[in-house]
Amino acid sequence: MTLAKRIVPCLDVDHGKVVKCINFLNPKQAGDPVEMAQRYSDDGADELVFLDITASHEKRDIMRKYVEGVAKAINIPFTVGGGIRNVLDARLVLCSGADKVSVNTAAVEKPKLITELADVFGRQCVVTAIDAKRNRTPRDGKIMVDTAEGKVWFEVVTYGGRKPTGFDAIAWALEAERLGAGEFLVTSMDRDGTKDGYDIELTRAISERVNVPVIASGGAGIPKHLLDVFTEGKADAALAASIFHYNQYPVPVVKDYLRKMGVTIRP
Amino acid sequence: MANAVIFDYGMGNLLSLKTALEKAGLNASIGTTAEDIAKADAIALPGVGSFTAALERLDTVKETLQTKVTDGTPLLGICLGLQLFFESSEEGPGEGLAFFVGRNYQLPSTVKVPHMGWNTLDIVKPNELFDGVKEDSYVYFVHSLYPVPEDKSIVCTTTEYGTTFTSAVASKNIYGTQFHPEKSGDIGIKILKNFAKAVKR
C-alpha cells in the first residue's frame, strides 16, 4: 500500500460563516463552519481547508471561536488560512486547534515569515499558498514551461488574485521550500471558478520540482478533473469547493470514481 | 474518571488530542509540571515540536515521568512523543527517555518529506491497542523521522513510505504511534478507546 491521495474540501469563511460560493452569494446560504466540517468529515473528506476572508478587527475573536468549534467536532486534520501575517496570528489559530496554517500574501511580502513559523511550530504546520497566473510574455530569468498553448511562465499574484507581482511561481516555490514550507497549496487564477479543470501544467511544474506535498486548487468541475491532476499533474492532494458544496458530486462519489480509476484513496 | 495528562511542550495544537482522549472516555488535562505528571492515571506525550526542544521542556519532569512509567502508569506517545521513547535522533542532539534501545532516522529523500497524509497499517504483532482495527486501516501521518527499535518484539505495526518503518510500538504499559490517532477519524478514536480501556484496567 502507499500513501493515499487526499481529497480536500475548501470552505470560505466570512465573519464566522461559510460563504458557499461567490457566484451564488446569498447571505441565507451561509453555513455554519462546525456543521459543514462535521458533514465533510462524515462523508470521508481527508482534510479540510478554511480560508478566512473576514476583513475586520474582530477577526481574531471570530476565528478563535469557530476554529475551536471545528477542532472539537472533527478528528481529521484541517488548515486555516487568510490574513495570517505573523507568528502571533499563527499561534492563535494553532492553539485554537487547527493543525496547519496557510500563508500567502504575507509570505510573498516577507519570505522570512515562513522560516519564523517553521522554527516555532515545525515545517509540517506551514502551508505556503501560491496563487499563480499564466504569463505569455517571455521575460529574462523566468522559468518557461511548455503547455498546450505554447511556452508560458507562471506569475505569482497576491491579494486574492488582484496584484501581479512579477515573481515566478516555480522559483518562489523553491525558495519557500528552502525557507521551511512544509506543503504547497497551488491555486491557478486562470482556472479558479471556471470548472474547466485544474491547471495540470502548473501543478506538475511545481510538484516535480519540490520535495514536499502539493495540494492542487482551482478549476475542479467534475471528478475526472481530480483524476487528471493526480495522475498527470502529480498532485498529492486536490482541493475543491463548489463541486462538493452543491452536492453535485459528494465526496463519496468522487472517491468511488477515483478508486475505480486506480488512484489510491482512503475508504 | 481516569485522569490522562497531556504533557505540554509549549507549542502547537493540543486541543485535538485533549478532545479525542475525552471522546475515548478519559478525563484529559494539559500538564506542564512534575506535580501534574505525578498525579496522572495516564500520560500522553503529544507530537508537536522538535526532538531537542521537547527534551529541553521535559527536563524538569523527566525523572518523575520515568519513575511513573516504570511503576506501571500507562503512557501513550504520539509522533514525536513516540520518538522520545528512544535514545537519540538524527533530528538533533539530546538524550531521549530511553524506555527502549534505538534511534530515530530521517525518512529517505527518494520520497516527499514530510510524509503527510493517510497511509495504511500492517499489523505485525497483535496488541490490545489495535483491538478491532483491521489490517490496512488508514491512519494520518505527519512526520519526517521514524524510530528504529533494536528490540523488534515491541513493533506492533509497520507502514510503507520510501522504506518500511515502525508505525506503532507497545510493551507492557508503554504505547506509541508514529501516526496521529487524534486525527485519524473513527479508527483513531477506536485506538484511543483501546488505550483508555488499558488505563482503566
mmCIF file of C-alpha atoms in Angstrom, chain A residues 1-4 6 45-47 68 71-78 91 94-100 120-121 123-124 182-183 207-208 210-214 234 236 264-267, chain B residues 10-16 19-20 23 47-49 108-120 136 138-144 160-161 181-186 188-189:
data_model
loop_
_atom_site.group_PDB
_atom_site.id
_atom_site.type_symbol
_atom_site.label_atom_id
_atom_site.label_comp_id
_atom_site.label_asym_id
_atom_site.label_seq_id
_atom_site.Cartn_x
_atom_site.Cartn_y
_atom_site.Cartn_z
ATOM 1 C CA MET A 1 0.000 0.000 0.000
ATOM 2 C CA THR A 2 1.084 3.565 -0.484
ATOM 3 C CA LEU A 3 0.209 6.993 0.771
ATOM 4 C CA ALA A 4 -3.327 7.869 -0.344
ATOM 5 C CA ARG A 6 -6.071 13.406 -0.378
ATOM 6 C CA ALA A 45 -13.017 14.052 3.357
ATOM 7 C CA ASP A 46 -9.328 13.519 4.119
ATOM 8 C CA GLU A 47 -8.618 17.025 5.279
ATOM 9 C CA GLU A 68 -12.117 25.679 18.392
ATOM 10 C CA ALA A 71 -11.367 21.112 16.306
ATOM 11 C CA LYS A 72 -13.776 19.722 18.871
ATOM 12 C CA ALA A 73 -16.211 18.434 16.275
ATOM 13 C CA ILE A 74 -13.927 16.595 13.848
ATOM 14 C CA ASN A 75 -10.906 14.357 14.091
ATOM 15 C CA ILE A 76 -9.339 14.819 10.712
ATOM 16 C CA PRO A 77 -6.689 17.463 10.020
ATOM 17 C CA PHE A 78 -7.582 20.983 8.992
ATOM 18 C CA ARG A 91 -0.241 30.726 17.269
ATOM 19 C CA LEU A 94 -2.923 26.579 16.004
ATOM 20 C CA CYS A 95 -3.589 26.841 19.725
ATOM 21 C CA SER A 96 -7.307 27.017 18.958
ATOM 22 C CA GLY A 97 -6.987 23.575 17.401
ATOM 23 C CA ALA A 98 -6.003 23.953 13.743
ATOM 24 C CA ASP A 99 -3.277 21.595 12.507
ATOM 25 C CA LYS A 100 -1.734 23.864 9.910
ATOM 26 C CA VAL A 120 8.314 27.768 16.137
ATOM 27 C CA PHE A 121 5.704 25.229 15.012
ATOM 28 C CA ARG A 123 7.513 22.935 8.955
ATOM 29 C CA GLN A 124 4.645 20.432 8.793
ATOM 30 C CA GLY A 182 6.113 22.009 4.604
ATOM 31 C CA GLU A 183 3.462 21.900 1.901
ATOM 32 C CA SER A 207 5.154 19.204 -7.757
ATOM 33 C CA GLU A 208 8.022 17.721 -9.760
ATOM 34 C CA VAL A 210 9.760 20.409 -4.770
ATOM 35 C CA ASN A 211 10.180 17.605 -2.256
ATOM 36 C CA VAL A 212 7.161 18.462 -0.085
ATOM 37 C CA PRO A 213 3.491 17.695 -0.811
ATOM 38 C CA VAL A 214 1.476 19.824 -3.245
ATOM 39 C CA LYS A 234 1.427 14.754 -9.876
ATOM 40 C CA ASP A 236 -0.549 14.860 -3.653
ATOM 41 C CA THR A 264 -5.007 5.098 -4.036
ATOM 42 C CA ILE A 265 -7.786 6.584 -1.938
ATOM 43 C CA ARG A 266 -8.712 6.182 1.702
ATOM 44 C CA PRO A 267 -12.117 4.484 2.028
ATOM 45 C CA GLY B 10 4.727 24.770 24.959
ATOM 46 C CA MET B 11 3.888 24.818 21.264
ATOM 47 C CA GLY B 12 1.127 23.913 18.856
ATOM 48 C CA ASN B 13 -2.199 22.169 18.898
ATOM 49 C CA LEU B 14 -3.095 20.087 21.958
ATOM 50 C CA LEU B 15 -6.831 20.692 21.811
ATOM 51 C CA SER B 16 -7.419 17.942 19.237
ATOM 52 C CA THR B 19 -10.859 16.327 22.762
ATOM 53 C CA ALA B 20 -10.077 12.912 21.263
ATOM 54 C CA LYS B 23 -14.210 11.142 23.328
ATOM 55 C CA GLY B 47 3.515 15.126 18.693
ATOM 56 C CA VAL B 48 4.446 18.755 18.399
ATOM 57 C CA GLY B 49 7.843 20.418 18.222
ATOM 58 C CA PRO B 108 14.713 8.794 2.724
ATOM 59 C CA SER B 109 14.909 11.653 0.233
ATOM 60 C CA THR B 110 13.513 9.378 -2.503
ATOM 61 C CA VAL B 111 10.030 10.335 -1.247
ATOM 62 C CA LYS B 112 8.436 13.675 -0.387
ATOM 63 C CA VAL B 113 9.146 14.660 3.196
ATOM 64 C CA PRO B 114 7.238 15.281 5.473
ATOM 65 C CA HIS B 115 5.296 12.061 4.990
ATOM 66 C CA MET B 116 1.935 13.781 5.142
ATOM 67 C CA GLY B 117 -1.452 12.166 4.769
ATOM 68 C CA TRP B 118 -3.297 8.883 5.124
ATOM 69 C CA ASN B 119 -1.339 5.649 4.923
ATOM 70 C CA THR B 120 -2.002 2.064 5.943
ATOM 71 C CA ASP B 136 -4.550 -1.996 6.056
ATOM 72 C CA TYR B 138 -5.782 4.123 7.047
ATOM 73 C CA VAL B 139 -4.382 6.488 9.672
ATOM 74 C CA TYR B 140 -3.000 10.018 9.437
ATOM 75 C CA PHE B 141 0.739 10.689 9.406
ATOM 76 C CA VAL B 142 2.750 13.928 9.538
ATOM 77 C CA HIS B 143 6.434 13.318 10.202
ATOM 78 C CA SER B 144 9.938 13.454 8.786
ATOM 79 C CA GLU B 160 5.463 1.754 3.833
ATOM 80 C CA TYR B 161 6.824 5.110 2.785
ATOM 81 C CA PRO B 181 -4.802 8.752 16.322
ATOM 82 C CA GLU B 182 -6.450 12.051 17.281
ATOM 83 C CA LYS B 183 -6.529 12.972 13.579
ATOM 84 C CA SER B 184 -7.318 9.519 12.202
ATOM 85 C CA GLY B 185 -11.108 9.611 12.136
ATOM 86 C CA ASP B 186 -13.089 6.709 13.609
ATOM 87 C CA GLY B 188 -8.092 6.755 15.592
ATOM 88 C CA ILE B 189 -10.845 7.038 18.182
#
